[in-house]
């Protein structure tokens, strides 16, 4: 027996698994595998290149013990650098932009990084941009090294040395298509270079966003500033041409919308059990957009860059999704309860008189209520039912108990039911459903509430 351990956390970087996708790619003829980079210690693929940039800088004497590493990063590269810095004893300062998840910034601070948040909507050469601030700091702080993941070619070299060979070995050289979201271009260029050296026929598809310059530049050679506008997707697309993007290795760029990327990421979580970042969804959506070009004989590898925990307040938050118009078809009962100021359930005792019941409905401004007996719901009563009783019953008696005129109980419906599906429960005017929230508190949702929410 031998002790089995790594000498430090950096030794666990790489050798991530390939996982076959099933439900989310049922419409795609090819076999589709995800390279799940969340298994890296910083939960993203960027651990690979972060360590490489730091170690190459050490070898070149660009940083000495006790020095400061500076980087502009949307979070993942920062996390990789922070892990390397923690083990190797460097300080780190990160500049990021105000579009990034708060979770990402908090995580960088948690691993000892100083984070400076810069505005997104300024040009890269503006002194306030996160590129310019990083560059300025690197000039001011002695013994500091600015990694500059965009133009530092150690970035793509890391993928040439690790990601590419891993995929080649794991697929026994049978990979036919590599699909990768492109930001700095390091992942796609390094991995593609290695794979194309093994088999030049492997197709390399880059995933781009609307609002980024890559696709047009690749297809026309023109850097078109009109292509640049703000977008929501994180990690991919650029308003610059980083040196790490080797356009000659990329066969096609596919643009994916913010909504499609977000929806596909949610699908990966719910239907494959893969809780991944935004760009993973974009990459999957890109494959589905391109499915007509794939056959049964193809073996597609999609790189899944990072973990979903960094997006819980964003793509995995229904309110965030709905605010951006991404979830318009999926309004659920719990959203309706959140929106309404009052869905409190007022109950009527079955022994109460019809008169008392009417008084309660008037006081509370409600049109229907469940009827209870000894704490249990036994029926329902509505203004419509009381009116029918008053109009149709010759011997009407307002002192008679509600029990005699009540109708069947309102259906109890799961709080996650979509509003669309509520139709089957709401059969006639005035009817409602009862919903229990996570704290077991009952709420009533009426036909009127549903109409208002729509
Ligand atoms: C979540 C995510 N996806 C995709 C990418 C793009 O990878 P690359 O910079 O290697 O092109 C990044 C890079 O920052 C990222 O953080």
GROMACS .gro file of C-alpha atoms and ligand atoms in nm:
model
  470
    1UNK     CA    1   0.000   0.000   0.000
    2UNK     CA    2   0.120   0.349  -0.081
    3UNK     CA    3  -0.004   0.684   0.043
    4UNK     CA    4  -0.214   0.840  -0.231
    5UNK     CA    5  -0.226   1.218  -0.236
    6UNK     CA    6  -0.137   1.522  -0.444
    7UNK     CA    7   0.142   1.752  -0.327
    8UNK     CA    8  -0.081   2.055  -0.362
    9UNK     CA    9  -0.415   2.145  -0.521
   10UNK     CA   10  -0.250   2.256  -0.848
   11UNK     CA   11  -0.159   1.896  -0.926
   12UNK     CA   12  -0.531   1.812  -0.954
   13UNK     CA   13  -0.579   2.043  -1.255
   14UNK     CA   14  -0.683   1.869  -1.579
   15UNK     CA   15  -0.785   1.511  -1.667
   16UNK     CA   16  -1.150   1.606  -1.659
   17UNK     CA   17  -1.416   1.357  -1.771
   18UNK     CA   18  -1.606   1.336  -2.098
   19UNK     CA   19  -1.978   1.283  -2.032
   20UNK     CA   20  -2.229   1.174  -2.297
   21UNK     CA   21  -2.530   1.401  -2.341
   22UNK     CA   22  -2.865   1.228  -2.382
   23UNK     CA   23  -3.199   1.406  -2.336
   24UNK     CA   24  -3.079   1.750  -2.445
   25UNK     CA   25  -2.944   1.625  -2.779
   26UNK     CA   26  -3.221   1.380  -2.872
   27UNK     CA   27  -3.273   1.576  -3.197
   28UNK     CA   28  -2.904   1.548  -3.293
   29UNK     CA   29  -2.795   1.240  -3.490
   30UNK     CA   30  -2.431   1.247  -3.374
   31UNK     CA   31  -2.292   1.128  -3.041
   32UNK     CA   32  -2.234   1.438  -2.832
   33UNK     CA   33  -1.989   1.439  -2.540
   34UNK     CA   34  -1.928   1.720  -2.293
   35UNK     CA   35  -1.577   1.784  -2.158
   36UNK     CA   36  -1.682   1.879  -1.807
   37UNK     CA   37  -1.421   2.127  -1.691
   38UNK     CA   38  -1.599   2.193  -1.362
   39UNK     CA   39  -1.396   1.904  -1.221
   40UNK     CA   40  -1.092   2.135  -1.203
   41UNK     CA   41  -1.021   2.265  -0.850
   42UNK     CA   42  -1.132   2.620  -0.937
   43UNK     CA   43  -1.438   2.471  -1.111
   44UNK     CA   44  -1.342   2.594  -1.455
   45UNK     CA   45  -1.115   2.519  -1.750
   46UNK     CA   46  -0.926   2.840  -1.677
   47UNK     CA   47  -0.722   2.669  -1.402
   48UNK     CA   48  -0.518   2.512  -1.681
   49UNK     CA   49  -0.407   2.832  -1.851
   50UNK     CA   50  -0.382   3.034  -1.528
   51UNK     CA   51  -0.119   2.798  -1.390
   52UNK     CA   52   0.063   2.792  -1.723
   53UNK     CA   53   0.076   3.174  -1.744
   54UNK     CA   54   0.213   3.199  -1.390
   55UNK     CA   55   0.470   2.922  -1.438
   56UNK     CA   56   0.587   3.059  -1.773
   57UNK     CA   57   0.627   3.403  -1.611
   58UNK     CA   58   0.832   3.247  -1.329
   59UNK     CA   59   1.054   3.067  -1.580
   60UNK     CA   60   1.106   3.389  -1.775
   61UNK     CA   61   1.192   3.575  -1.451
   62UNK     CA   62   0.893   3.809  -1.499
   63UNK     CA   63   0.775   3.750  -1.141
   64UNK     CA   64   0.978   3.683  -0.829
   65UNK     CA   65   0.876   3.545  -0.487
   66UNK     CA   66   0.646   3.780  -0.297
   67UNK     CA   67   0.534   3.954  -0.618
   68UNK     CA   68   0.184   4.058  -0.728
   69UNK     CA   69  -0.009   3.897  -1.012
   70UNK     CA   70  -0.252   4.128  -1.193
   71UNK     CA   71  -0.519   4.018  -1.435
   72UNK     CA   72  -0.837   4.138  -1.604
   73UNK     CA   73  -1.079   3.852  -1.563
   74UNK     CA   74  -1.448   3.772  -1.562
   75UNK     CA   75  -1.384   3.545  -1.268
   76UNK     CA   76  -1.269   3.206  -1.387
   77UNK     CA   77  -0.914   3.300  -1.481
   78UNK     CA   78  -0.895   3.494  -1.157
   79UNK     CA   79  -0.993   3.186  -0.961
   80UNK     CA   80  -0.723   2.980  -1.135
   81UNK     CA   81  -0.463   3.250  -1.072
   82UNK     CA   82  -0.572   3.285  -0.711
   83UNK     CA   83  -0.526   2.911  -0.651
   84UNK     CA   84  -0.177   2.924  -0.805
   85UNK     CA   85  -0.096   3.241  -0.607
   86UNK     CA   86  -0.217   3.083  -0.281
   87UNK     CA   87   0.005   2.779  -0.326
   88UNK     CA   88   0.304   2.979  -0.454
   89UNK     CA   89   0.272   3.276  -0.216
   90UNK     CA   90   0.190   3.567  -0.451
   91UNK     CA   91  -0.058   3.852  -0.401
   92UNK     CA   92  -0.319   3.905  -0.670
   93UNK     CA   93  -0.525   4.198  -0.795
   94UNK     CA   94  -0.810   4.142  -1.042
   95UNK     CA   95  -0.990   4.395  -1.257
   96UNK     CA   96  -1.330   4.283  -1.377
   97UNK     CA   97  -1.635   4.447  -1.534
   98UNK     CA   98  -1.968   4.535  -1.381
   99UNK     CA   99  -2.154   4.283  -1.605
  100UNK     CA  100  -2.014   3.985  -1.417
  101UNK     CA  101  -2.211   3.791  -1.157
  102UNK     CA  102  -2.172   3.916  -0.801
  103UNK     CA  103  -2.105   3.553  -0.708
  104UNK     CA  104  -1.795   3.552  -0.930
  105UNK     CA  105  -1.655   3.866  -0.767
  106UNK     CA  106  -1.731   3.735  -0.417
  107UNK     CA  107  -1.554   3.409  -0.499
  108UNK     CA  108  -1.239   3.590  -0.609
  109UNK     CA  109  -1.238   3.782  -0.282
  110UNK     CA  110  -1.293   3.454  -0.093
  111UNK     CA  111  -0.967   3.314  -0.229
  112UNK     CA  112  -0.770   3.621  -0.128
  113UNK     CA  113  -0.788   3.834  -0.442
  114UNK     CA  114  -0.833   4.211  -0.444
  115UNK     CA  115  -1.105   4.290  -0.699
  116UNK     CA  116  -1.154   4.620  -0.882
  117UNK     CA  117  -1.486   4.640  -1.070
  118UNK     CA  118  -1.470   4.856  -1.387
  119UNK     CA  119  -1.750   4.974  -1.622
  120UNK     CA  120  -1.845   4.740  -1.911
  121UNK     CA  121  -1.978   4.993  -2.156
  122UNK     CA  122  -1.653   5.177  -2.232
  123UNK     CA  123  -1.411   5.104  -2.515
  124UNK     CA  124  -1.109   4.884  -2.433
  125UNK     CA  125  -0.871   5.182  -2.471
  126UNK     CA  126  -1.075   5.398  -2.232
  127UNK     CA  127  -0.864   5.452  -1.914
  128UNK     CA  128  -1.158   5.318  -1.706
  129UNK     CA  129  -1.179   4.984  -1.893
  130UNK     CA  130  -1.069   4.673  -1.713
  131UNK     CA  131  -0.787   4.621  -1.965
  132UNK     CA  132  -0.649   4.973  -1.911
  133UNK     CA  133  -0.675   4.959  -1.531
  134UNK     CA  134  -0.485   4.624  -1.523
  135UNK     CA  135  -0.214   4.762  -1.749
  136UNK     CA  136  -0.176   5.080  -1.543
  137UNK     CA  137  -0.147   4.885  -1.215
  138UNK     CA  138   0.116   4.655  -1.364
  139UNK     CA  139   0.328   4.962  -1.448
  140UNK     CA  140   0.284   5.117  -1.103
  141UNK     CA  141   0.335   4.815  -0.873
  142UNK     CA  142   0.695   4.688  -0.841
  143UNK     CA  143   0.756   4.312  -0.894
  144UNK     CA  144   0.413   4.272  -1.049
  145UNK     CA  145   0.315   4.068  -1.352
  146UNK     CA  146   0.010   4.133  -1.569
  147UNK     CA  147  -0.092   3.796  -1.709
  148UNK     CA  148  -0.296   3.950  -1.995
  149UNK     CA  149  -0.484   3.633  -2.088
  150UNK     CA  150  -0.596   3.790  -2.417
  151UNK     CA  151  -0.253   3.826  -2.570
  152UNK     CA  152  -0.035   3.600  -2.355
  153UNK     CA  153   0.019   3.292  -2.571
  154UNK     CA  154   0.088   3.072  -2.268
  155UNK     CA  155  -0.293   3.068  -2.253
  156UNK     CA  156  -0.345   2.871  -2.574
  157UNK     CA  157  -0.027   2.671  -2.516
  158UNK     CA  158  -0.184   2.530  -2.196
  159UNK     CA  159  -0.466   2.382  -2.403
  160UNK     CA  160  -0.226   2.258  -2.670
  161UNK     CA  161  -0.040   2.071  -2.397
  162UNK     CA  162  -0.332   1.941  -2.190
  163UNK     CA  163  -0.690   1.984  -2.318
  164UNK     CA  164  -0.613   1.875  -2.675
  165UNK     CA  165  -0.419   1.557  -2.586
  166UNK     CA  166  -0.680   1.460  -2.325
  167UNK     CA  167  -0.965   1.481  -2.577
  168UNK     CA  168  -0.766   1.294  -2.839
  169UNK     CA  169  -0.689   1.009  -2.596
  170UNK     CA  170  -1.035   0.999  -2.440
  171UNK     CA  171  -1.204   0.969  -2.780
  172UNK     CA  172  -0.938   0.728  -2.913
  173UNK     CA  173  -0.885   0.975  -3.196
  174UNK     CA  174  -1.246   0.937  -3.315
  175UNK     CA  175  -1.353   1.298  -3.248
  176UNK     CA  176  -1.496   1.460  -3.562
  177UNK     CA  177  -1.612   1.800  -3.425
  178UNK     CA  178  -1.488   2.025  -3.144
  179UNK     CA  179  -1.730   2.292  -3.024
  180UNK     CA  180  -1.601   2.570  -2.800
  181UNK     CA  181  -1.724   2.908  -2.676
  182UNK     CA  182  -1.465   3.171  -2.768
  183UNK     CA  183  -1.353   3.452  -2.539
  184UNK     CA  184  -0.977   3.501  -2.525
  185UNK     CA  185  -0.956   3.221  -2.782
  186UNK     CA  186  -0.705   3.024  -2.576
  187UNK     CA  187  -0.921   2.716  -2.532
  188UNK     CA  188  -1.030   2.680  -2.892
  189UNK     CA  189  -0.695   2.767  -3.051
  190UNK     CA  190  -0.472   2.548  -2.833
  191UNK     CA  191  -0.706   2.249  -2.833
  192UNK     CA  192  -0.777   2.280  -3.206
  193UNK     CA  193  -0.409   2.307  -3.294
  194UNK     CA  194  -0.331   1.980  -3.119
  195UNK     CA  195  -0.635   1.800  -3.261
  196UNK     CA  196  -0.582   1.924  -3.619
  197UNK     CA  197  -0.218   1.812  -3.600
  198UNK     CA  198  -0.349   1.461  -3.527
  199UNK     CA  199  -0.630   1.478  -3.784
  200UNK     CA  200  -0.673   1.787  -4.004
  201UNK     CA  201  -1.030   1.678  -4.092
  202UNK     CA  202  -1.162   1.748  -3.743
  203UNK     CA  203  -1.406   2.039  -3.769
  204UNK     CA  204  -1.361   2.322  -3.522
  205UNK     CA  205  -1.672   2.529  -3.445
  206UNK     CA  206  -1.641   2.844  -3.237
  207UNK     CA  207  -1.943   2.969  -3.046
  208UNK     CA  208  -1.990   3.345  -3.055
  209UNK     CA  209  -2.254   3.586  -2.920
  210UNK     CA  210  -2.462   3.859  -3.082
  211UNK     CA  211  -2.274   4.179  -2.996
  212UNK     CA  212  -1.927   4.031  -3.063
  213UNK     CA  213  -1.686   4.084  -3.352
  214UNK     CA  214  -1.558   3.728  -3.405
  215UNK     CA  215  -1.796   3.579  -3.660
  216UNK     CA  216  -1.794   3.869  -3.903
  217UNK     CA  217  -1.416   3.910  -3.874
  218UNK     CA  218  -1.368   3.537  -3.944
  219UNK     CA  219  -1.596   3.543  -4.247
  220UNK     CA  220  -1.499   3.876  -4.405
  221UNK     CA  221  -1.169   3.985  -4.251
  222UNK     CA  222  -1.339   4.308  -4.147
  223UNK     CA  223  -1.330   4.431  -3.787
  224UNK     CA  224  -1.676   4.583  -3.785
  225UNK     CA  225  -1.745   4.810  -3.489
  226UNK     CA  226  -2.115   4.800  -3.578
  227UNK     CA  227  -2.115   4.436  -3.458
  228UNK     CA  228  -2.032   4.553  -3.106
  229UNK     CA  229  -2.317   4.612  -2.861
  230UNK     CA  230  -2.391   4.506  -2.502
  231UNK     CA  231  -2.501   4.148  -2.447
  232UNK     CA  232  -2.585   3.933  -2.148
  233UNK     CA  233  -2.400   3.604  -2.212
  234UNK     CA  234  -2.087   3.572  -1.998
  235UNK     CA  235  -1.741   3.441  -2.091
  236UNK     CA  236  -1.768   3.443  -2.471
  237UNK     CA  237  -1.764   3.702  -2.748
  238UNK     CA  238  -1.532   4.004  -2.759
  239UNK     CA  239  -1.502   4.363  -2.877
  240UNK     CA  240  -1.131   4.310  -2.950
  241UNK     CA  241  -0.928   4.053  -3.144
  242UNK     CA  242  -0.717   3.875  -2.878
  243UNK     CA  243  -0.383   3.736  -3.000
  244UNK     CA  244  -0.486   3.398  -2.859
  245UNK     CA  245  -0.754   3.350  -3.126
  246UNK     CA  246  -0.602   3.166  -3.421
  247UNK     CA  247  -0.874   3.225  -3.681
  248UNK     CA  248  -0.705   2.990  -3.929
  249UNK     CA  249  -0.784   2.689  -3.709
  250UNK     CA  250  -1.155   2.767  -3.677
  251UNK     CA  251  -1.385   2.630  -3.949
  252UNK     CA  252  -1.702   2.811  -3.849
  253UNK     CA  253  -1.835   3.059  -3.594
  254UNK     CA  254  -2.195   3.011  -3.480
  255UNK     CA  255  -2.369   3.296  -3.299
  256UNK     CA  256  -2.606   3.203  -3.017
  257UNK     CA  257  -2.854   3.445  -2.861
  258UNK     CA  258  -2.850   3.534  -2.491
  259UNK     CA  259  -3.186   3.364  -2.445
  260UNK     CA  260  -3.099   3.040  -2.625
  261UNK     CA  261  -2.773   3.006  -2.429
  262UNK     CA  262  -2.949   3.059  -2.097
  263UNK     CA  263  -3.232   2.818  -2.176
  264UNK     CA  264  -2.990   2.547  -2.292
  265UNK     CA  265  -2.786   2.583  -1.970
  266UNK     CA  266  -3.104   2.531  -1.769
  267UNK     CA  267  -3.184   2.228  -1.979
  268UNK     CA  268  -2.839   2.080  -1.911
  269UNK     CA  269  -2.900   2.119  -1.539
  270UNK     CA  270  -3.254   1.977  -1.529
  271UNK     CA  271  -3.229   1.710  -1.797
  272UNK     CA  272  -2.868   1.592  -1.777
  273UNK     CA  273  -2.785   1.676  -1.414
  274UNK     CA  274  -2.503   1.901  -1.537
  275UNK     CA  275  -2.509   2.231  -1.347
  276UNK     CA  276  -2.291   2.445  -1.572
  277UNK     CA  277  -2.220   2.805  -1.667
  278UNK     CA  278  -2.381   3.028  -1.927
  279UNK     CA  279  -2.128   2.954  -2.203
  280UNK     CA  280  -2.191   2.579  -2.169
  281UNK     CA  281  -2.553   2.648  -2.261
  282UNK     CA  282  -2.444   2.864  -2.554
  283UNK     CA  283  -2.218   2.586  -2.681
  284UNK     CA  284  -2.496   2.328  -2.658
  285UNK     CA  285  -2.743   2.565  -2.828
  286UNK     CA  286  -2.484   2.617  -3.104
  287UNK     CA  287  -2.462   2.242  -3.167
  288UNK     CA  288  -2.840   2.216  -3.186
  289UNK     CA  289  -2.850   2.509  -3.433
  290UNK     CA  290  -2.594   2.323  -3.647
  291UNK     CA  291  -2.747   1.976  -3.615
  292UNK     CA  292  -2.830   1.942  -3.985
  293UNK     CA  293  -2.457   1.925  -4.056
  294UNK     CA  294  -2.406   1.626  -3.824
  295UNK     CA  295  -2.453   1.258  -3.904
  296UNK     CA  296  -2.478   0.938  -3.699
  297UNK     CA  297  -2.109   0.872  -3.757
  298UNK     CA  298  -1.997   1.198  -3.600
  299UNK     CA  299  -1.847   1.231  -3.255
  300UNK     CA  300  -1.886   1.582  -3.119
  301UNK     CA  301  -1.701   1.714  -2.814
  302UNK     CA  302  -1.835   2.030  -2.653
  303UNK     CA  303  -1.618   2.204  -2.396
  304UNK     CA  304  -1.812   2.304  -2.086
  305UNK     CA  305  -1.603   2.580  -1.936
  306UNK     CA  306  -1.738   2.641  -1.587
  307UNK     CA  307  -1.980   2.558  -1.308
  308UNK     CA  308  -2.338   2.674  -1.258
  309UNK     CA  309  -2.285   2.785  -0.897
  310UNK     CA  310  -2.147   3.113  -1.035
  311UNK     CA  311  -2.481   3.186  -1.202
  312UNK     CA  312  -2.738   3.105  -0.932
  313UNK     CA  313  -2.848   3.469  -0.916
  314UNK     CA  314  -2.868   3.487  -1.296
  315UNK     CA  315  -2.966   3.213  -1.543
  316UNK     CA  316  -3.077   2.983  -1.261
  317UNK     CA  317  -3.298   3.251  -1.107
  318UNK     CA  318  -3.647   3.265  -1.260
  319UNK     CA  319  -3.706   3.630  -1.177
  320UNK     CA  320  -3.376   3.730  -1.342
  321UNK     CA  321  -3.471   3.525  -1.647
  322UNK     CA  322  -3.820   3.669  -1.667
  323UNK     CA  323  -3.695   4.029  -1.629
  324UNK     CA  324  -3.494   3.974  -1.947
  325UNK     CA  325  -3.786   3.818  -2.131
  326UNK     CA  326  -3.624   3.473  -2.136
  327UNK     CA  327  -3.898   3.292  -1.946
  328UNK     CA  328  -4.214   3.446  -2.090
  329UNK     CA  329  -4.375   3.111  -2.159
  330UNK     CA  330  -4.291   2.955  -1.829
  331UNK     CA  331  -4.468   3.163  -1.566
  332UNK     CA  332  -4.516   2.937  -1.265
  333UNK     CA  333  -4.759   2.958  -0.973
  334UNK     CA  334  -4.483   3.055  -0.731
  335UNK     CA  335  -4.400   3.358  -0.949
  336UNK     CA  336  -4.760   3.464  -0.927
  337UNK     CA  337  -4.755   3.426  -0.548
  338UNK     CA  338  -4.434   3.630  -0.531
  339UNK     CA  339  -4.589   3.905  -0.745
  340UNK     CA  340  -4.916   3.928  -0.549
  341UNK     CA  341  -4.918   4.132  -0.232
  342UNK     CA  342  -5.179   3.905  -0.075
  343UNK     CA  343  -5.260   3.542  -0.150
  344UNK     CA  344  -5.339   3.464   0.213
  345UNK     CA  345  -5.600   3.197   0.252
  346UNK     CA  346  -5.915   3.296   0.446
  347UNK     CA  347  -6.117   2.995   0.553
  348UNK     CA  348  -6.485   2.964   0.641
  349UNK     CA  349  -6.596   2.722   0.914
  350UNK     CA  350  -6.856   2.477   0.778
  351UNK     CA  351  -7.086   2.551   1.073
  352UNK     CA  352  -7.085   2.927   1.003
  353UNK     CA  353  -7.403   3.074   0.862
  354UNK     CA  354  -7.428   3.192   0.505
  355UNK     CA  355  -7.473   3.542   0.639
  356UNK     CA  356  -7.147   3.526   0.843
  357UNK     CA  357  -6.973   3.388   0.541
  358UNK     CA  358  -7.092   3.677   0.323
  359UNK     CA  359  -6.976   3.925   0.585
  360UNK     CA  360  -6.627   3.772   0.592
  361UNK     CA  361  -6.605   3.781   0.212
  362UNK     CA  362  -6.706   4.146   0.214
  363UNK     CA  363  -6.461   4.241   0.492
  364UNK     CA  364  -6.168   4.062   0.333
  365UNK     CA  365  -6.264   4.157  -0.023
  366UNK     CA  366  -6.256   3.797  -0.147
  367UNK     CA  367  -6.486   3.610  -0.386
  368UNK     CA  368  -6.421   3.254  -0.274
  369UNK     CA  369  -6.281   3.060   0.020
  370UNK     CA  370  -6.220   2.702   0.129
  371UNK     CA  371  -6.465   2.561   0.384
  372UNK     CA  372  -6.309   2.378   0.681
  373UNK     CA  373  -6.434   2.139   0.945
  374UNK     CA  374  -6.215   2.055   1.244
  375UNK     CA  375  -5.915   2.209   1.067
  376UNK     CA  376  -5.958   2.006   0.747
  377UNK     CA  377  -6.069   2.147   0.411
  378UNK     CA  378  -6.406   1.988   0.332
  379UNK     CA  379  -6.544   2.213   0.059
  380UNK     CA  380  -6.544   2.554  -0.101
  381UNK     CA  381  -6.776   2.851  -0.113
  382UNK     CA  382  -6.792   3.139  -0.362
  383UNK     CA  383  -6.997   3.452  -0.421
  384UNK     CA  384  -7.123   3.287  -0.741
  385UNK     CA  385  -7.255   2.991  -0.539
  386UNK     CA  386  -7.422   3.214  -0.277
  387UNK     CA  387  -7.587   3.423  -0.550
  388UNK     CA  388  -7.720   3.110  -0.720
  389UNK     CA  389  -7.860   2.994  -0.385
  390UNK     CA  390  -8.028   3.329  -0.324
  391UNK     CA  391  -8.181   3.344  -0.671
  392UNK     CA  392  -8.284   2.982  -0.709
  393UNK     CA  393  -8.388   2.870  -0.363
  394UNK     CA  394  -8.751   2.965  -0.276
  395UNK     CA  395  -8.699   2.886   0.097
  396UNK     CA  396  -8.364   3.056   0.125
  397UNK     CA  397  -8.230   3.084   0.478
  398UNK     CA  398  -7.929   3.308   0.540
  399UNK     CA  399  -7.888   3.165   0.892
  400UNK     CA  400  -7.843   2.814   0.752
  401UNK     CA  401  -7.489   2.676   0.766
  402UNK     CA  402  -7.246   2.705   0.477
  403UNK     CA  403  -7.208   2.325   0.486
  404UNK     CA  404  -7.547   2.289   0.312
  405UNK     CA  405  -7.459   2.491   0.007
  406UNK     CA  406  -7.081   2.443  -0.022
  407UNK     CA  407  -6.924   2.289  -0.330
  408UNK     CA  408  -6.633   2.045  -0.363
  409UNK     CA  409  -6.292   2.160  -0.230
  410UNK     CA  410  -6.057   2.362  -0.450
  411UNK     CA  411  -5.789   2.143  -0.605
  412UNK     CA  412  -5.450   2.150  -0.431
  413UNK     CA  413  -5.182   2.223  -0.689
  414UNK     CA  414  -4.802   2.202  -0.674
  415UNK     CA  415  -4.636   2.542  -0.642
  416UNK     CA  416  -4.410   2.464  -0.941
  417UNK     CA  417  -4.704   2.411  -1.181
  418UNK     CA  418  -4.690   2.641  -1.481
  419UNK     CA  419  -4.972   2.892  -1.518
  420UNK     CA  420  -5.048   2.741  -1.859
  421UNK     CA  421  -5.122   2.404  -1.698
  422UNK     CA  422  -5.351   2.559  -1.440
  423UNK     CA  423  -5.625   2.566  -1.702
  424UNK     CA  424  -5.712   2.208  -1.637
  425UNK     CA  425  -5.783   2.284  -1.270
  426UNK     CA  426  -5.982   2.599  -1.324
  427UNK     CA  427  -6.299   2.465  -1.476
  428UNK     CA  428  -6.562   2.722  -1.411
  429UNK     CA  429  -6.588   3.086  -1.324
  430UNK     CA  430  -6.503   3.178  -0.968
  431UNK     CA  431  -6.301   2.868  -0.906
  432UNK     CA  432  -5.958   2.875  -0.751
  433UNK     CA  433  -5.673   2.644  -0.651
  434UNK     CA  434  -5.494   2.605  -0.320
  435UNK     CA  435  -5.115   2.600  -0.316
  436UNK     CA  436  -4.878   2.523  -0.028
  437UNK     CA  437  -4.543   2.703  -0.023
  438UNK     CA  438  -4.212   2.566   0.110
  439UNK     CA  439  -4.306   2.676   0.461
  440UNK     CA  440  -4.633   2.479   0.433
  441UNK     CA  441  -4.831   2.801   0.430
  442UNK     CA  442  -5.146   2.776   0.217
  443UNK     CA  443  -5.224   3.032  -0.055
  444UNK     CA  444  -5.523   3.071  -0.280
  445UNK     CA  445  -5.484   3.148  -0.650
  446UNK     CA  446  -5.801   3.256  -0.828
  447UNK     CA  447  -5.898   3.283  -1.190
  448UNK     CA  448  -5.876   3.662  -1.152
  449UNK     CA  449  -5.515   3.635  -1.022
  450UNK     CA  450  -5.420   3.431  -1.328
  451UNK     CA  451  -5.578   3.675  -1.572
  452UNK     CA  452  -5.395   3.962  -1.400
  453UNK     CA  453  -5.059   3.784  -1.420
  454UNK     CA  454  -5.100   3.735  -1.794
  455LIG     C1  455  -1.737   3.074  -1.870
  455LIG     C2  456  -1.643   3.090  -1.985
  455LIG     N1  457  -1.675   3.033  -2.100
  455LIG     C3  458  -1.596   3.047  -2.208
  455LIG     C4  459  -1.479   3.120  -2.204
  455LIG     C5  460  -1.396   3.133  -2.328
  455LIG     O1  461  -1.274   3.065  -2.316
  455LIG     P1  462  -1.145   3.125  -2.385
  455LIG     O2  463  -1.111   3.253  -2.312
  455LIG     O3  464  -1.039   3.023  -2.366
  455LIG     O4  465  -1.176   3.153  -2.526
  455LIG     C6  466  -1.444   3.182  -2.085
  455LIG     C7  467  -1.326   3.267  -2.077
  455LIG     O5  468  -1.317   3.359  -1.999
  455LIG     C8  469  -1.527   3.165  -1.970
  455LIG     O6  470  -1.496   3.221  -1.852
   0.00000   0.00000   0.00000
